[in-house]
Amino acid sequence: YYRRVGQTYILNTDSLSGSGKSIGLMKNEYDILKLFSEKRSVSNSLIMDIFQEENKTKDFAVKKKNKTILSLENKLSIIFKKSFITKRKSKSDSRQLNYFLNNKIKIIEDSND
């Protein structure tokens, strides 16, 4: 039964909770998950906006984004035992990358923050 039903997770500024478990989040990880609380699919450019810094190169931002998403996905899958984020190239333009939230997962931002 539980495998078919979607799982809901509550997002706070410093943690993600669900399934009776909770995990601490860094600022960038929170910002990424906040995007997924608004939409199921997020474009690479929206996520890149989180990592752009005035005095840093775009290459630096790309590496930081990739490292953060990889570590976030690993952290979430270890604690919650399921994959959260996948990436796929756009069907209309293979140069475009989109990130997708697992269909069985719903992230809700806690309004008390």
PDB file of C-alpha atoms in Angstrom:
ATOM      1  CA  TYR A   1       0.000   0.000   0.000  1.00  0.00           C
ATOM      2  CA  TYR A   2       2.665   2.540   1.029  1.00  0.00           C
ATOM      3  CA  ARG A   3       4.693   1.962  -2.124  1.00  0.00           C
ATOM      4  CA  ARG A   4       1.826   3.166  -4.305  1.00  0.00           C
ATOM      5  CA  VAL A   5       0.863   6.150  -2.190  1.00  0.00           C
ATOM      6  CA  GLY A   6       2.865   9.315  -2.551  1.00  0.00           C
ATOM      7  CA  GLN A   7       5.014  10.453   0.336  1.00  0.00           C
ATOM      8  CA  THR A   8       4.769  14.030   1.626  1.00  0.00           C
ATOM      9  CA  TYR A   9       7.764  15.814   3.127  1.00  0.00           C
ATOM     10  CA  ILE A  10       7.780  19.069   5.089  1.00  0.00           C
ATOM     11  CA  LEU A  11      10.483  21.594   4.186  1.00  0.00           C
ATOM     12  CA  ASN A  12      11.830  24.032   6.799  1.00  0.00           C
ATOM     13  CA  THR A  13      14.698  26.482   6.322  1.00  0.00           C
ATOM     14  CA  ASP A  14      17.090  24.039   7.986  1.00  0.00           C
ATOM     15  CA  SER A  15      15.517  20.579   7.560  1.00  0.00           C
ATOM     16  CA  LEU A  16      13.334  18.202   5.541  1.00  0.00           C
ATOM     17  CA  SER A  17      11.009  15.888   7.492  1.00  0.00           C
ATOM     18  CA  GLY A  18       8.855  12.943   6.521  1.00  0.00           C
ATOM     19  CA  SER A  19       8.339   9.215   7.153  1.00  0.00           C
ATOM     20  CA  GLY A  20       9.145   9.825  10.811  1.00  0.00           C
ATOM     21  CA  LYS A  21      12.641  11.005   9.900  1.00  0.00           C
ATOM     22  CA  SER A  22      14.311  14.371   9.516  1.00  0.00           C
ATOM     23  CA  ILE A  23      17.475  15.566   7.800  1.00  0.00           C
ATOM     24  CA  GLY A  24      19.396  18.814   8.220  1.00  0.00           C
ATOM     25  CA  LEU A  25      19.833  21.039   5.169  1.00  0.00           C
ATOM     26  CA  MET A  26      22.382  23.630   4.120  1.00  0.00           C
ATOM     27  CA  LYS A  27      21.146  26.910   2.581  1.00  0.00           C
ATOM     28  CA  ASN A  28      21.753  25.825  -1.051  1.00  0.00           C
ATOM     29  CA  GLU A  29      20.035  22.472  -0.449  1.00  0.00           C
ATOM     30  CA  TYR A  30      17.020  24.257   1.042  1.00  0.00           C
ATOM     31  CA  ASP A  31      16.880  26.633  -1.959  1.00  0.00           C
ATOM     32  CA  ILE A  32      16.889  23.679  -4.382  1.00  0.00           C
ATOM     33  CA  LEU A  33      14.142  21.808  -2.510  1.00  0.00           C
ATOM     34  CA  LYS A  34      12.115  25.026  -2.257  1.00  0.00           C
ATOM     35  CA  LEU A  35      12.031  25.121  -6.075  1.00  0.00           C
ATOM     36  CA  PHE A  36      10.690  21.537  -6.057  1.00  0.00           C
ATOM     37  CA  SER A  37       8.007  22.496  -3.525  1.00  0.00           C
ATOM     38  CA  GLU A  38       6.716  24.939  -6.161  1.00  0.00           C
ATOM     39  CA  LYS A  39       7.078  22.743  -9.290  1.00  0.00           C
ATOM     40  CA  ARG A  40       7.747  19.075 -10.072  1.00  0.00           C
ATOM     41  CA  SER A  41      10.270  19.934 -12.764  1.00  0.00           C
ATOM     42  CA  VAL A  42      12.867  22.672 -12.505  1.00  0.00           C
ATOM     43  CA  SER A  43      15.083  23.938 -15.311  1.00  0.00           C
ATOM     44  CA  ASN A  44      18.832  23.865 -14.930  1.00  0.00           C
ATOM     45  CA  SER A  45      18.961  27.655 -15.312  1.00  0.00           C
ATOM     46  CA  LEU A  46      16.696  28.183 -12.283  1.00  0.00           C
ATOM     47  CA  ILE A  47      18.943  25.991 -10.142  1.00  0.00           C
ATOM     48  CA  MET A  48      22.025  27.724 -11.565  1.00  0.00           C
ATOM     49  CA  ASP A  49      20.660  31.065 -10.298  1.00  0.00           C
ATOM     50  CA  ILE A  50      21.150  29.781  -6.739  1.00  0.00           C
ATOM     51  CA  PHE A  51      24.871  29.243  -7.336  1.00  0.00           C
ATOM     52  CA  GLN A  52      25.827  32.346  -9.333  1.00  0.00           C
ATOM     53  CA  GLU A  53      28.256  34.553  -7.422  1.00  0.00           C
ATOM     54  CA  GLU A  54      29.425  37.970  -8.543  1.00  0.00           C
ATOM     55  CA  ASN A  55      33.185  37.366  -8.418  1.00  0.00           C
ATOM     56  CA  LYS A  56      33.130  33.689  -9.484  1.00  0.00           C
ATOM     57  CA  THR A  57      33.180  32.074 -12.916  1.00  0.00           C
ATOM     58  CA  LYS A  58      30.229  30.217 -14.406  1.00  0.00           C
ATOM     59  CA  ASP A  59      32.361  27.064 -14.356  1.00  0.00           C
ATOM     60  CA  PHE A  60      32.707  27.442 -10.565  1.00  0.00           C
ATOM     61  CA  ALA A  61      28.908  27.750 -10.228  1.00  0.00           C
ATOM     62  CA  VAL A  62      28.300  24.683 -12.435  1.00  0.00           C
ATOM     63  CA  LYS A  63      30.703  22.543 -10.395  1.00  0.00           C
ATOM     64  CA  LYS A  64      29.204  23.739  -7.114  1.00  0.00           C
ATOM     65  CA  LYS A  65      25.653  23.071  -8.385  1.00  0.00           C
ATOM     66  CA  ASN A  66      26.502  19.562  -9.603  1.00  0.00           C
ATOM     67  CA  LYS A  67      28.317  18.689  -6.373  1.00  0.00           C
ATOM     68  CA  THR A  68      25.455  20.034  -4.220  1.00  0.00           C
ATOM     69  CA  ILE A  69      22.725  18.198  -6.139  1.00  0.00           C
ATOM     70  CA  LEU A  70      24.699  14.947  -6.064  1.00  0.00           C
ATOM     71  CA  SER A  71      25.377  15.174  -2.325  1.00  0.00           C
ATOM     72  CA  LEU A  72      21.759  16.214  -1.613  1.00  0.00           C
ATOM     73  CA  GLU A  73      20.385  13.265  -3.598  1.00  0.00           C
ATOM     74  CA  ASN A  74      22.782  10.881  -1.814  1.00  0.00           C
ATOM     75  CA  LYS A  75      21.869  12.281   1.599  1.00  0.00           C
ATOM     76  CA  LEU A  76      18.114  12.057   0.928  1.00  0.00           C
ATOM     77  CA  SER A  77      18.262   8.541  -0.529  1.00  0.00           C
ATOM     78  CA  ILE A  78      20.290   7.238   2.452  1.00  0.00           C
ATOM     79  CA  ILE A  79      17.915   8.698   5.049  1.00  0.00           C
ATOM     80  CA  PHE A  80      14.558   8.249   3.278  1.00  0.00           C
ATOM     81  CA  LYS A  81      15.490   5.168   1.196  1.00  0.00           C
ATOM     82  CA  LYS A  82      14.206   6.589  -2.111  1.00  0.00           C
ATOM     83  CA  SER A  83      15.404   8.651  -5.019  1.00  0.00           C
ATOM     84  CA  PHE A  84      14.220  12.279  -4.936  1.00  0.00           C
ATOM     85  CA  ILE A  85      15.763  14.101  -7.901  1.00  0.00           C
ATOM     86  CA  THR A  86      16.505  12.905 -11.429  1.00  0.00           C
ATOM     87  CA  LYS A  87      17.791  14.874 -14.384  1.00  0.00           C
ATOM     88  CA  ARG A  88      16.814  14.581 -18.035  1.00  0.00           C
ATOM     89  CA  LYS A  89      17.593  16.433 -21.200  1.00  0.00           C
ATOM     90  CA  SER A  90      14.736  18.360 -22.737  1.00  0.00           C
ATOM     91  CA  LYS A  91      12.940  16.550 -25.558  1.00  0.00           C
ATOM     92  CA  SER A  92      12.726  19.731 -27.607  1.00  0.00           C
ATOM     93  CA  ASP A  93      16.346  20.850 -27.063  1.00  0.00           C
ATOM     94  CA  SER A  94      18.958  18.315 -25.986  1.00  0.00           C
ATOM     95  CA  ARG A  95      21.209  21.113 -24.706  1.00  0.00           C
ATOM     96  CA  GLN A  96      18.628  21.972 -22.057  1.00  0.00           C
ATOM     97  CA  LEU A  97      18.693  20.042 -18.796  1.00  0.00           C
ATOM     98  CA  ASN A  98      15.730  19.701 -16.440  1.00  0.00           C
ATOM     99  CA  TYR A  99      15.561  18.264 -12.949  1.00  0.00           C
ATOM    100  CA  PHE A 100      12.502  16.278 -11.871  1.00  0.00           C
ATOM    101  CA  LEU A 101      11.120  15.401  -8.461  1.00  0.00           C
ATOM    102  CA  ASN A 102      10.168  11.746  -8.020  1.00  0.00           C
ATOM    103  CA  ASN A 103       6.443  11.362  -8.918  1.00  0.00           C
ATOM    104  CA  LYS A 104       5.726   9.655  -5.587  1.00  0.00           C
ATOM    105  CA  ILE A 105       7.167  12.530  -3.557  1.00  0.00           C
ATOM    106  CA  LYS A 106       5.566  15.818  -2.609  1.00  0.00           C
ATOM    107  CA  ILE A 107       7.459  18.587  -0.816  1.00  0.00           C
ATOM    108  CA  ILE A 108       5.479  21.173   1.131  1.00  0.00           C
ATOM    109  CA  GLU A 109       7.111  24.262   2.536  1.00  0.00           C
ATOM    110  CA  ASP A 110       6.326  24.804   6.215  1.00  0.00           C
ATOM    111  CA  SER A 111       4.469  28.117   6.448  1.00  0.00           C
ATOM    112  CA  ASN A 112       5.618  28.641  10.064  1.00  0.00           C
ATOM    113  CA  ASP A 113       9.130  29.592   8.908  1.00  0.00           C
TER     114      ASP A 113
END
